[in-house]
PDB file of C-alpha atoms and ligand atoms in Angstrom:
ATOM      1  CA  UNK A   1       0.000   0.000   0.000  1.00 93.00           C
ATOM      2  CA  UNK A   2       1.131   3.516  -0.744  1.00 95.00           C
ATOM      3  CA  UNK A   3       0.637   6.356   1.742  1.00 96.00           C
ATOM      4  CA  UNK A   4       0.756   9.726   0.091  1.00 96.00           C
ATOM      5  CA  UNK A   5       2.729  12.157   2.253  1.00 95.00           C
ATOM      6  CA  UNK A   6       2.484  15.241   0.010  1.00 95.00           C
ATOM      7  CA  UNK A   7       0.330  17.089   2.536  1.00 96.00           C
ATOM      8  CA  UNK A   8       2.344  15.927   5.525  1.00 96.00           C
ATOM      9  CA  UNK A   9       5.619  17.259   4.161  1.00 94.00           C
ATOM     10  CA  UNK A  10       4.091  20.639   3.324  1.00 94.00           C
ATOM     11  CA  UNK A  11       1.773  21.331   6.260  1.00 96.00           C
ATOM     12  CA  UNK A  12       3.367  22.433   9.559  1.00 95.00           C
ATOM     13  CA  UNK A  13       2.121  20.533  12.616  1.00 95.00           C
ATOM     14  CA  UNK A  14       0.095  18.136  10.515  1.00 97.00           C
ATOM     15  CA  UNK A  15      -0.167  14.663  11.999  1.00 98.00           C
ATOM     16  CA  UNK A  16      -1.801  11.571  10.635  1.00 97.00           C
ATOM     17  CA  UNK A  17      -2.217   8.042  11.918  1.00 98.00           C
ATOM     18  CA  UNK A  18      -2.448   5.001   9.693  1.00 98.00           C
ATOM     19  CA  UNK A  19      -3.282   1.378  10.298  1.00 98.00           C
ATOM     20  CA  UNK A  20      -2.574  -0.609   7.175  1.00 97.00           C
ATOM     21  CA  UNK A  21      -2.388  -4.279   6.262  1.00 97.00           C
ATOM     22  CA  UNK A  22       0.718  -5.896   4.837  1.00 96.00           C
ATOM     23  CA  UNK A  23      -0.229  -7.007   1.346  1.00 92.00           C
ATOM     24  CA  UNK A  24       2.743  -9.126   0.262  1.00 93.00           C
ATOM     25  CA  UNK A  25       1.874 -12.837   0.464  1.00 92.00           C
ATOM     26  CA  UNK A  26       5.365 -14.000   1.502  1.00 96.00           C
ATOM     27  CA  UNK A  27       8.662 -12.443   2.441  1.00 96.00           C
ATOM     28  CA  UNK A  28      11.036 -12.966  -0.422  1.00 94.00           C
ATOM     29  CA  UNK A  29      14.785 -12.842  -0.170  1.00 90.00           C
ATOM     30  CA  UNK A  30      17.241 -13.955  -2.831  1.00 88.00           C
ATOM     31  CA  UNK A  31      14.627 -16.038  -4.581  1.00 92.00           C
ATOM     32  CA  UNK A  32      13.485 -17.811  -1.404  1.00 92.00           C
ATOM     33  CA  UNK A  33       9.951 -17.354  -0.143  1.00 95.00           C
ATOM     34  CA  UNK A  34       9.177 -17.383   3.571  1.00 97.00           C
ATOM     35  CA  UNK A  35       5.483 -17.587   4.514  1.00 97.00           C
ATOM     36  CA  UNK A  36       4.005 -15.178   7.033  1.00 97.00           C
ATOM     37  CA  UNK A  37       2.577 -17.116   9.964  1.00 97.00           C
ATOM     38  CA  UNK A  38       1.357 -13.942  11.594  1.00 97.00           C
ATOM     39  CA  UNK A  39       0.850 -10.648   9.854  1.00 96.00           C
ATOM     40  CA  UNK A  40      -0.252  -7.805  12.084  1.00 97.00           C
ATOM     41  CA  UNK A  41      -1.415  -4.404  10.942  1.00 98.00           C
ATOM     42  CA  UNK A  42       1.275  -1.791  10.473  1.00 98.00           C
ATOM     43  CA  UNK A  43       0.659   1.199  12.737  1.00 98.00           C
ATOM     44  CA  UNK A  44       2.192   4.450  11.609  1.00 98.00           C
ATOM     45  CA  UNK A  45       2.157   7.887  13.182  1.00 98.00           C
ATOM     46  CA  UNK A  46       3.362  10.454  10.716  1.00 98.00           C
ATOM     47  CA  UNK A  47       3.955  14.070  11.607  1.00 98.00           C
ATOM     48  CA  UNK A  48       5.383  17.041   9.828  1.00 97.00           C
ATOM     49  CA  UNK A  49       8.956  17.698  10.978  1.00 95.00           C
ATOM     50  CA  UNK A  50       9.862  20.776   8.946  1.00 93.00           C
ATOM     51  CA  UNK A  51      10.039  21.652   5.278  1.00 91.00           C
ATOM     52  CA  UNK A  52       9.639  18.434   3.296  1.00 91.00           C
ATOM     53  CA  UNK A  53      10.353  16.326   6.353  1.00 93.00           C
ATOM     54  CA  UNK A  54       8.142  13.789   8.054  1.00 95.00           C
ATOM     55  CA  UNK A  55       8.763  12.051  11.317  1.00 96.00           C
ATOM     56  CA  UNK A  56       7.618   8.445  11.305  1.00 97.00           C
ATOM     57  CA  UNK A  57       6.862   6.353  14.351  1.00 98.00           C
ATOM     58  CA  UNK A  58       5.500   2.920  13.886  1.00 97.00           C
ATOM     59  CA  UNK A  59       5.006  -0.567  15.111  1.00 98.00           C
ATOM     60  CA  UNK A  60       4.531  -3.913  13.463  1.00 98.00           C
ATOM     61  CA  UNK A  61       4.277  -7.463  14.809  1.00 98.00           C
ATOM     62  CA  UNK A  62       4.490 -10.542  12.684  1.00 97.00           C
ATOM     63  CA  UNK A  63       6.182 -13.851  12.252  1.00 98.00           C
ATOM     64  CA  UNK A  64       7.690 -15.884   9.454  1.00 98.00           C
ATOM     65  CA  UNK A  65       8.125 -19.597   8.960  1.00 97.00           C
ATOM     66  CA  UNK A  66      11.849 -20.091   8.328  1.00 97.00           C
ATOM     67  CA  UNK A  67      13.477 -23.488   7.822  1.00 96.00           C
ATOM     68  CA  UNK A  68      15.939 -24.697  10.458  1.00 97.00           C
ATOM     69  CA  UNK A  69      19.482 -24.303   9.133  1.00 95.00           C
ATOM     70  CA  UNK A  70      20.252 -27.941   9.956  1.00 95.00           C
ATOM     71  CA  UNK A  71      17.110 -30.049   9.513  1.00 96.00           C
ATOM     72  CA  UNK A  72      14.904 -27.706   7.418  1.00 94.00           C
ATOM     73  CA  UNK A  73      11.951 -28.044   9.798  1.00 95.00           C
ATOM     74  CA  UNK A  74       9.975 -24.821   9.876  1.00 97.00           C
ATOM     75  CA  UNK A  75      10.728 -22.535  12.809  1.00 98.00           C
ATOM     76  CA  UNK A  76       8.352 -19.765  13.797  1.00 97.00           C
ATOM     77  CA  UNK A  77      10.428 -16.587  13.979  1.00 97.00           C
ATOM     78  CA  UNK A  78       8.692 -13.542  15.477  1.00 97.00           C
ATOM     79  CA  UNK A  79       9.462  -9.991  14.417  1.00 98.00           C
ATOM     80  CA  UNK A  80       8.732  -6.965  16.604  1.00 97.00           C
ATOM     81  CA  UNK A  81       9.525  -3.912  14.620  1.00 97.00           C
ATOM     82  CA  UNK A  82       9.635  -0.405  16.048  1.00 97.00           C
ATOM     83  CA  UNK A  83      10.093   2.533  13.747  1.00 97.00           C
ATOM     84  CA  UNK A  84      11.318   5.945  14.794  1.00 96.00           C
ATOM     85  CA  UNK A  85      12.900   7.930  12.016  1.00 93.00           C
ATOM     86  CA  UNK A  86      12.665  11.050   9.963  1.00 92.00           C
ATOM     87  CA  UNK A  87      12.058  10.957   6.252  1.00 90.00           C
ATOM     88  CA  UNK A  88      13.806  13.912   4.681  1.00 88.00           C
ATOM     89  CA  UNK A  89      12.639  14.840   1.201  1.00 87.00           C
ATOM     90  CA  UNK A  90      14.341  18.250   1.112  1.00 83.00           C
ATOM     91  CA  UNK A  91      16.267  18.774  -2.103  1.00 67.00           C
ATOM     92  CA  UNK A  92      19.765  18.404  -0.651  1.00 59.00           C
ATOM     93  CA  UNK A  93      18.873  14.926   0.578  1.00 56.00           C
ATOM     94  CA  UNK A  94      17.376  13.584  -2.638  1.00 57.00           C
ATOM     95  CA  UNK A  95      20.505  11.603  -3.536  1.00 57.00           C
ATOM     96  CA  UNK A  96      20.484   9.735  -0.230  1.00 56.00           C
ATOM     97  CA  UNK A  97      16.976   8.523  -0.875  1.00 53.00           C
ATOM     98  CA  UNK A  98      18.273   5.675  -2.972  1.00 52.00           C
ATOM     99  CA  UNK A  99      18.765   3.890   0.377  1.00 56.00           C
ATOM    100  CA  UNK A 100      15.208   4.440   1.512  1.00 54.00           C
ATOM    101  CA  UNK A 101      13.724   2.318  -1.210  1.00 77.00           C
ATOM    102  CA  UNK A 102      10.339   2.508   0.519  1.00 91.00           C
ATOM    103  CA  UNK A 103       9.955   6.204  -0.200  1.00 89.00           C
ATOM    104  CA  UNK A 104       8.878   6.789  -3.765  1.00 84.00           C
ATOM    105  CA  UNK A 105       7.973  10.199  -5.087  1.00 82.00           C
ATOM    106  CA  UNK A 106       5.904  11.565  -2.215  1.00 90.00           C
ATOM    107  CA  UNK A 107       4.650   8.225  -0.993  1.00 93.00           C
ATOM    108  CA  UNK A 108       5.641   5.583   1.521  1.00 95.00           C
ATOM    109  CA  UNK A 109       5.410   2.072   0.106  1.00 95.00           C
ATOM    110  CA  UNK A 110       4.412   0.224   3.274  1.00 96.00           C
ATOM    111  CA  UNK A 111       5.181  -3.254   1.932  1.00 95.00           C
ATOM    112  CA  UNK A 112       8.656  -2.122   0.893  1.00 94.00           C
ATOM    113  CA  UNK A 113       9.076  -0.615   4.360  1.00 95.00           C
ATOM    114  CA  UNK A 114       8.189  -3.906   6.088  1.00 96.00           C
ATOM    115  CA  UNK A 115      10.384  -5.779   3.640  1.00 94.00           C
ATOM    116  CA  UNK A 116      13.310  -3.494   4.476  1.00 93.00           C
ATOM    117  CA  UNK A 117      12.769  -3.905   8.236  1.00 95.00           C
ATOM    118  CA  UNK A 118      12.482  -7.700   8.050  1.00 96.00           C
ATOM    119  CA  UNK A 119      15.748  -7.798   6.126  1.00 94.00           C
ATOM    120  CA  UNK A 120      17.468  -5.761   8.855  1.00 93.00           C
ATOM    121  CA  UNK A 121      16.071  -7.995  11.617  1.00 95.00           C
ATOM    122  CA  UNK A 122      16.426 -11.305   9.797  1.00 95.00           C
ATOM    123  CA  UNK A 123      18.256 -13.764  12.097  1.00 95.00           C
ATOM    124  CA  UNK A 124      21.746 -14.871  11.068  1.00 93.00           C
ATOM    125  CA  UNK A 125      21.001 -18.362  12.247  1.00 95.00           C
ATOM    126  CA  UNK A 126      17.727 -20.261  12.607  1.00 97.00           C
ATOM    127  CA  UNK A 127      17.632 -23.503  14.576  1.00 97.00           C
ATOM    128  CA  UNK A 128      14.587 -25.545  15.620  1.00 97.00           C
ATOM    129  CA  UNK A 129      16.493 -26.161  18.865  1.00 96.00           C
ATOM    130  CA  UNK A 130      20.036 -25.424  20.011  1.00 95.00           C
ATOM    131  CA  UNK A 131      21.123 -29.062  19.768  1.00 95.00           C
ATOM    132  CA  UNK A 132      19.354 -29.866  16.499  1.00 97.00           C
ATOM    133  CA  UNK A 133      21.150 -32.873  15.042  1.00 95.00           C
ATOM    134  CA  UNK A 134      20.314 -31.994  11.484  1.00 95.00           C
ATOM    135  CA  UNK A 135      19.651 -34.458   8.717  1.00 94.00           C
ATOM    136  CA  UNK A 136      21.724 -37.452   7.721  1.00 93.00           C
ATOM    137  CA  UNK A 137      23.813 -36.427   4.747  1.00 89.00           C
ATOM    138  CA  UNK A 138      23.613 -39.935   3.384  1.00 90.00           C
ATOM    139  CA  UNK A 139      19.910 -40.841   3.574  1.00 93.00           C
ATOM    140  CA  UNK A 140      18.287 -37.511   4.440  1.00 91.00           C
ATOM    141  CA  UNK A 141      16.602 -38.711   7.628  1.00 94.00           C
ATOM    142  CA  UNK A 142      15.909 -36.072  10.261  1.00 95.00           C
ATOM    143  CA  UNK A 143      18.251 -37.216  13.054  1.00 95.00           C
ATOM    144  CA  UNK A 144      16.121 -35.516  15.722  1.00 95.00           C
ATOM    145  CA  UNK A 145      13.677 -38.366  15.137  1.00 94.00           C
ATOM    146  CA  UNK A 146      16.303 -41.031  15.838  1.00 94.00           C
ATOM    147  CA  UNK A 147      19.265 -42.684  14.266  1.00 92.00           C
ATOM    148  CA  UNK A 148      19.051 -43.908  10.698  1.00 92.00           C
ATOM    149  CA  UNK A 149      21.854 -46.448  10.955  1.00 91.00           C
ATOM    150  CA  UNK A 150      24.009 -44.943   8.240  1.00 91.00           C
ATOM    151  CA  UNK A 151      27.748 -45.053   8.755  1.00 84.00           C
ATOM    152  CA  UNK A 152      28.436 -41.370   9.137  1.00 73.00           C
ATOM    153  CA  UNK A 153      31.730 -39.764   9.935  1.00 67.00           C
ATOM    154  CA  UNK A 154      30.109 -37.061  12.041  1.00 58.00           C
ATOM    155  CA  UNK A 155      27.386 -38.268  14.434  1.00 55.00           C
ATOM    156  CA  UNK A 156      28.515 -35.602  16.899  1.00 64.00           C
ATOM    157  CA  UNK A 157      26.138 -32.600  17.091  1.00 65.00           C
ATOM    158  CA  UNK A 158      29.184 -30.335  17.257  1.00 66.00           C
ATOM    159  CA  UNK A 159      29.903 -31.467  13.726  1.00 66.00           C
ATOM    160  CA  UNK A 160      26.498 -30.223  12.673  1.00 67.00           C
ATOM    161  CA  UNK A 161      27.671 -26.720  13.547  1.00 71.00           C
ATOM    162  CA  UNK A 162      30.658 -27.199  11.270  1.00 67.00           C
ATOM    163  CA  UNK A 163      28.317 -28.332   8.510  1.00 67.00           C
ATOM    164  CA  UNK A 164      26.463 -25.040   8.960  1.00 71.00           C
ATOM    165  CA  UNK A 165      29.693 -23.200   8.307  1.00 67.00           C
ATOM    166  CA  UNK A 166      30.254 -25.132   5.109  1.00 65.00           C
ATOM    167  CA  UNK A 167      26.686 -24.424   4.100  1.00 66.00           C
ATOM    168  CA  UNK A 168      27.253 -20.716   4.680  1.00 65.00           C
ATOM    169  CA  UNK A 169      30.340 -20.817   2.498  1.00 62.00           C
ATOM    170  CA  UNK A 170      28.333 -22.378  -0.274  1.00 55.00           C
ATOM    171  CA  UNK A 171      25.758 -19.619  -0.091  1.00 53.00           C
ATOM    172  CA  UNK A 172      28.323 -16.852  -0.563  1.00 46.00           C
TER     173      UNK A 172
HETATM  174 ZN1   ZN B 201      16.489 -28.428  13.174  1.00 61.21          ZN
HETATM  175 ZN1   ZN B 202      21.188 -41.943   7.187  1.00 61.21          ZN
END
């Protein structure tokens, strides 16, 4: 959804409150889609903060289903996002706006804003539990459900952490 802020940036003392839904069906990052398991309304308080400036305070709660790094089981990862920043559309700042991809013309793209915030808060590591044993690299069995009987070199859960590191290397 787009919130037009033309009036807000040009009217001293003007304040507006918005409660908008998040429209995107999944959170997408590098071609991977993560489903929303909870998708709260985005609350935004916008107020004029000078010539072509708007102060934005906001709050959003949601959660995503993200696969465990070791066994791929879905983990519910909550996001509590607090916003408190000033959008500066004065002419001398126009070049910097390339970073704020959620501000377009005189509008805030709320989905792009949530997308940007999820990216910032996205966990480096997602595990279904600290000692997740991962999956057997030979037969693919989830080792949290018991041994598969394969002759593996690394039955030790500490080795699973090393496998994560290799996995991370592959992703780079
Ligand atoms: Zn796991
Ligand atoms: Zn196996």
